[in-house]
C-alpha cells in the first residue's frame, strides 16, 4: 500500500470514528470473558460488570451481541453472571482474534457497508488487541471500552490502549458509547437506558476507578 493510500485510509477511519454510532450497523463483541480466568485477570469483576451492563443495554437498543470463548474445553465457558442467551454468535476458538468465520459472516450479512464493533473483554494485549487490529484491517470502525478490558498483568493494559489508539481504534467509556448509540434524548429507549445507567452507577464508578484511572 502506498503512503498516500495508507494516509487516506487512516483519515477515513478517523472521520468515521467520530460519527454517530448506528445500532443497525453496530455489534457488541464480548471477548473471552470465561470462568477459568477468575482470580487471574486484573480487576476481572469490573470487566464482568461492564460487560453485564452492555448486554442489558444491547437488549434495549437491539444491538447484536457476538461472543467468543477461547479454547472452552480447557478454559471454561462465559462467566455465569453474563446472560448470553441473546447472542447472535457464540463461537469457540483457538485463534486469538475474535474475527473467526462465524463473526465475519454475521458482520458481513447484517451490519452493512460501514460496520462498527464495540469491543470488550480480555486480554487487552492479546485477544482484544488482535481482534481490534484485524477489524481495522477490514475497515470496521472499532470502539474499545476502557472500562471493559483488562489483562493478567496490569502494565499490559496501558500499552495495549496506547497501541490501539495509534492503530486507529477509538477508546471510550461504556456509558459514552450507550449515549452515542442513542444520539438524542428523544430516542424511544432513552428513559430505559438512562434507568439502566443509574442502576449500574456504582459499578460503573468502580470500573472507571479500577481500570481506567491507572491506564489513561
Short mmCIF file of C-alpha atoms in Angstrom, two decimals:
data_model
loop_
_atom_site.label_atom_id
_atom_site.label_comp_id
_atom_site.label_asym_id
_atom_site.label_seq_id
_atom_site.Cartn_x
_atom_site.Cartn_y
_atom_site.Cartn_z
CA UNK A 1 0.00 0.00 0.00
CA UNK A 2 1.35 3.41 -0.94
CA UNK A 3 1.91 6.10 1.69
CA UNK A 4 -0.90 8.18 0.16
CA UNK A 5 -3.34 5.28 0.20
CA UNK A 6 -2.44 4.50 3.80
CA UNK A 7 -2.98 8.12 4.85
CA UNK A 8 -6.32 8.28 3.06
CA UNK A 9 -7.45 5.03 4.65
CA UNK A 10 -6.39 6.17 8.12
CA UNK A 11 -8.06 9.55 7.66
CA UNK A 12 -11.28 7.82 6.65
CA UNK A 13 -11.22 5.78 9.84
CA UNK A 14 -10.58 8.88 11.95
CA UNK A 15 -13.55 10.70 10.43
CA UNK A 16 -15.87 7.72 10.73
CA UNK A 17 -14.88 7.03 14.34
CA UNK A 18 -16.34 10.40 15.32
CA UNK A 19 -19.67 9.91 13.58
CA UNK A 20 -22.86 8.89 15.32
CA UNK A 21 -22.97 5.19 16.15
CA UNK A 22 -25.92 3.47 14.50
CA UNK A 23 -27.38 0.45 16.33
CA UNK A 24 -28.33 -1.06 12.96
CA UNK A 25 -24.68 -1.24 11.89
CA UNK A 26 -23.09 -1.88 15.30
CA UNK A 27 -22.33 -5.09 17.17
CA UNK A 28 -21.10 -5.66 20.71
CA UNK A 29 -18.16 -8.08 20.74
CA UNK A 30 -17.65 -9.97 24.02
CA UNK A 31 -14.12 -11.32 24.04
CA UNK A 32 -13.37 -14.45 26.08
CA UNK A 33 -14.86 -13.47 29.46
CA UNK A 34 -14.57 -17.01 30.79
CA UNK A 35 -14.72 -18.83 34.11
CA UNK A 36 -11.13 -20.06 34.21
CA UNK A 37 -9.79 -16.50 34.31
CA UNK A 38 -11.31 -15.69 37.70
CA UNK A 39 -8.60 -14.63 40.11
CA UNK A 40 -6.10 -14.29 37.27
CA UNK A 41 -7.21 -11.17 35.40
CA UNK A 42 -6.53 -7.80 36.99
CA UNK A 43 -9.83 -6.34 38.27
CA UNK A 44 -11.81 -9.05 36.48
CA UNK A 45 -15.07 -8.36 38.41
CA UNK A 46 -15.12 -4.85 36.94
CA UNK A 47 -14.75 -6.22 33.41
CA UNK A 48 -17.69 -8.54 34.12
CA UNK A 49 -19.80 -5.69 35.50
CA UNK A 50 -19.20 -3.54 32.43
CA UNK A 51 -19.99 -6.46 30.14
CA UNK A 52 -23.21 -7.12 32.05
CA UNK A 53 -24.30 -3.51 31.59
CA UNK A 54 -23.56 -3.62 27.87
CA UNK A 55 -25.53 -6.86 27.44
CA UNK A 56 -28.51 -5.35 29.24
CA UNK A 57 -28.25 -2.27 27.02
CA UNK A 58 -27.99 -4.41 23.90
CA UNK A 59 -31.44 -5.83 24.63
CA UNK A 60 -32.91 -2.33 24.92
CA UNK A 61 -31.18 -0.93 21.84
CA UNK A 62 -31.46 -4.07 19.73
CA UNK A 63 -27.71 -4.26 19.18
CA UNK A 64 -26.48 -7.73 18.21
CA UNK A 65 -24.08 -9.45 20.59
CA UNK A 66 -21.25 -11.63 19.31
CA UNK A 67 -19.42 -13.81 21.85
CA UNK A 68 -16.24 -15.84 21.61
CA UNK A 69 -14.72 -18.31 24.03
CA UNK A 70 -11.03 -19.18 23.86
CA UNK A 71 -10.49 -22.96 23.94
CA UNK A 72 -13.53 -23.50 26.20
CA UNK A 73 -12.77 -27.17 26.86
CA UNK A 74 -9.72 -26.02 28.81
CA UNK A 75 -10.72 -22.52 29.92
CA UNK A 76 -14.43 -22.93 30.58
CA UNK A 77 -17.38 -21.07 29.13
CA UNK A 78 -18.51 -17.47 29.54
CA UNK A 79 -18.94 -16.48 33.20
CA UNK A 80 -22.35 -17.23 34.64
CA UNK A 81 -23.02 -13.58 35.51
CA UNK A 82 -23.35 -12.76 31.82
CA UNK A 83 -26.61 -13.66 30.13
CA UNK A 84 -25.53 -14.50 26.60
CA UNK A 85 -28.76 -16.21 25.51
CA UNK A 86 -29.38 -13.17 23.31
CA UNK A 87 -26.05 -13.59 21.49
CA UNK A 88 -26.31 -13.96 17.73
CA UNK A 89 -22.96 -15.74 17.67
CA UNK A 90 -21.26 -17.84 20.35
CA UNK A 91 -18.07 -19.18 18.82
CA UNK A 92 -15.38 -21.38 20.30
CA UNK A 93 -11.93 -20.50 19.02
CA UNK A 94 -8.24 -21.13 19.34
CA UNK A 95 -7.30 -18.12 17.23
CA UNK A 96 -6.55 -15.10 19.41
CA UNK A 97 -8.59 -12.67 17.30
CA UNK A 98 -12.38 -12.84 17.56
CA UNK A 99 -12.66 -12.34 13.81
CA UNK A 100 -13.37 -16.01 13.18
CA UNK A 101 -15.60 -17.16 10.27
CA UNK A 102 -18.83 -17.06 12.31
CA UNK A 103 -18.20 -13.46 13.35
CA UNK A 104 -17.07 -12.44 9.87
CA UNK A 105 -20.17 -13.94 8.29
CA UNK A 106 -22.57 -12.28 10.71
CA UNK A 107 -20.99 -8.86 10.33
CA UNK A 108 -20.89 -9.12 6.54
CA UNK A 109 -24.54 -10.15 6.28
CA UNK A 110 -26.06 -7.91 8.95
CA UNK A 111 -24.08 -4.70 9.59
CA UNK A 112 -23.99 -3.07 6.18
CA UNK A 113 -21.12 -1.33 4.43
CA UNK A 114 -19.94 0.79 7.39
CA UNK A 115 -19.93 -1.57 10.37
CA UNK A 116 -18.90 -0.67 13.90
CA UNK A 117 -17.72 -3.03 16.63
CA UNK A 118 -17.82 -2.18 20.34
CA UNK A 119 -15.21 -4.45 21.88
CA UNK A 120 -14.74 -5.53 25.49
CA UNK A 121 -13.23 -8.48 27.34
CA UNK A 122 -9.78 -9.98 27.81
CA UNK A 123 -6.86 -9.88 27.48
CA UNK A 124 -6.21 -6.32 26.41
CA UNK A 125 -2.85 -7.04 24.80
CA UNK A 126 -3.68 -10.37 23.19
CA UNK A 127 -7.20 -11.28 22.06
CA UNK A 128 -8.67 -7.78 22.35
CA UNK A 129 -5.65 -6.29 20.60
CA UNK A 130 -5.59 -8.80 17.76
CA UNK A 131 -9.35 -8.56 17.29
CA UNK A 132 -9.23 -4.79 17.02
CA UNK A 133 -6.31 -4.79 14.60
CA UNK A 134 -7.93 -7.37 12.34
CA UNK A 135 -11.24 -5.50 12.36
CA UNK A 136 -9.44 -2.29 11.45
CA UNK A 137 -7.75 -4.10 8.57
CA UNK A 138 -11.26 -4.95 7.33
CA UNK A 139 -12.38 -1.30 7.58
CA UNK A 140 -14.55 -1.82 10.65
CA UNK A 141 -14.96 1.15 12.99
CA UNK A 142 -13.61 -0.18 16.30
CA UNK A 143 -14.53 1.19 19.73
CA UNK A 144 -12.71 -0.41 22.67
CA UNK A 145 -14.23 0.09 26.12
CA UNK A 146 -11.59 1.40 28.51
CA UNK A 147 -13.73 0.27 31.45
CA UNK A 148 -14.34 -3.14 29.90
CA UNK A 149 -10.91 -4.58 29.11
CA UNK A 150 -8.08 -5.96 31.23
CA UNK A 151 -5.14 -8.36 31.32
CA UNK A 152 -3.39 -10.57 33.86
CA UNK A 153 -0.56 -8.05 34.10
CA UNK A 154 -1.89 -4.51 34.75
CA UNK A 155 1.05 -2.99 32.91
CA UNK A 156 -0.06 -4.58 29.65
CA UNK A 157 -3.35 -2.68 29.63
CA UNK A 158 -1.92 0.80 29.17
CA UNK A 159 0.44 -0.38 26.45
CA UNK A 160 -2.46 -2.04 24.65
CA UNK A 161 -4.70 1.03 24.93
CA UNK A 162 -1.96 3.25 23.51
CA UNK A 163 -1.27 0.85 20.66
CA UNK A 164 -4.96 0.55 19.81
CA UNK A 165 -5.34 4.30 19.63
CA UNK A 166 -2.28 4.59 17.40
CA UNK A 167 -3.73 1.93 15.09
CA UNK A 168 -6.95 3.88 14.62
CA UNK A 169 -9.33 2.43 17.21
CA UNK A 170 -11.46 4.69 19.38
CA UNK A 171 -11.11 4.19 23.13
CA UNK A 172 -14.25 5.18 25.03
CA UNK A 173 -16.22 4.50 28.19
CA UNK A 174 -19.20 2.17 28.22
CA UNK A 175 -21.60 4.93 29.24
CA UNK A 176 -20.35 7.23 26.49
CA UNK A 177 -20.99 4.55 23.88
CA UNK A 178 -24.53 3.91 25.09
CA UNK A 179 -25.48 7.56 24.81
CA UNK A 180 -23.75 7.82 21.44
CA UNK A 181 -25.86 4.93 20.18
CA UNK A 182 -28.99 6.91 21.09
CA UNK A 183 -27.75 10.30 19.99
CA UNK A 184 -30.76 12.25 21.25
CA UNK A 185 -32.89 12.43 24.39
CA UNK A 186 -35.90 11.92 22.13
CA UNK A 187 -34.74 8.36 21.40
CA UNK A 188 -37.50 5.89 22.19
CA UNK A 189 -35.25 3.97 24.60
CA UNK A 190 -33.69 6.99 26.30
CA UNK A 191 -35.60 6.62 29.58
CA UNK A 192 -34.92 2.91 29.82
CA UNK A 193 -31.23 3.25 29.04
CA UNK A 194 -30.92 6.16 31.48
CA UNK A 195 -32.54 3.99 34.15
CA UNK A 196 -30.07 1.22 33.38
CA UNK A 197 -27.14 3.64 33.64
CA UNK A 198 -28.39 4.76 37.06
CA UNK A 199 -28.78 1.17 38.22
CA UNK A 200 -25.17 0.46 37.28
CA UNK A 201 -23.81 3.78 38.57
CA UNK A 202 -21.77 2.40 41.47
CA UNK A 203 -20.41 -0.48 39.39
CA UNK A 204 -19.50 1.92 36.58
CA UNK A 205 -17.69 4.19 39.02
CA UNK A 206 -15.80 1.19 40.35
CA UNK A 207 -14.78 0.08 36.87
CA UNK A 208 -13.64 3.57 35.89
CA UNK A 209 -11.62 3.95 39.08
CA UNK A 210 -10.08 0.48 38.86
CA UNK A 211 -9.47 0.04 35.15
CA UNK A 212 -9.26 3.49 33.63
CA UNK A 213 -7.62 5.84 36.12
CA UNK A 214 -4.37 3.89 36.09
CA UNK A 215 -4.22 3.44 32.34
CA UNK A 216 -5.20 6.66 30.57
#
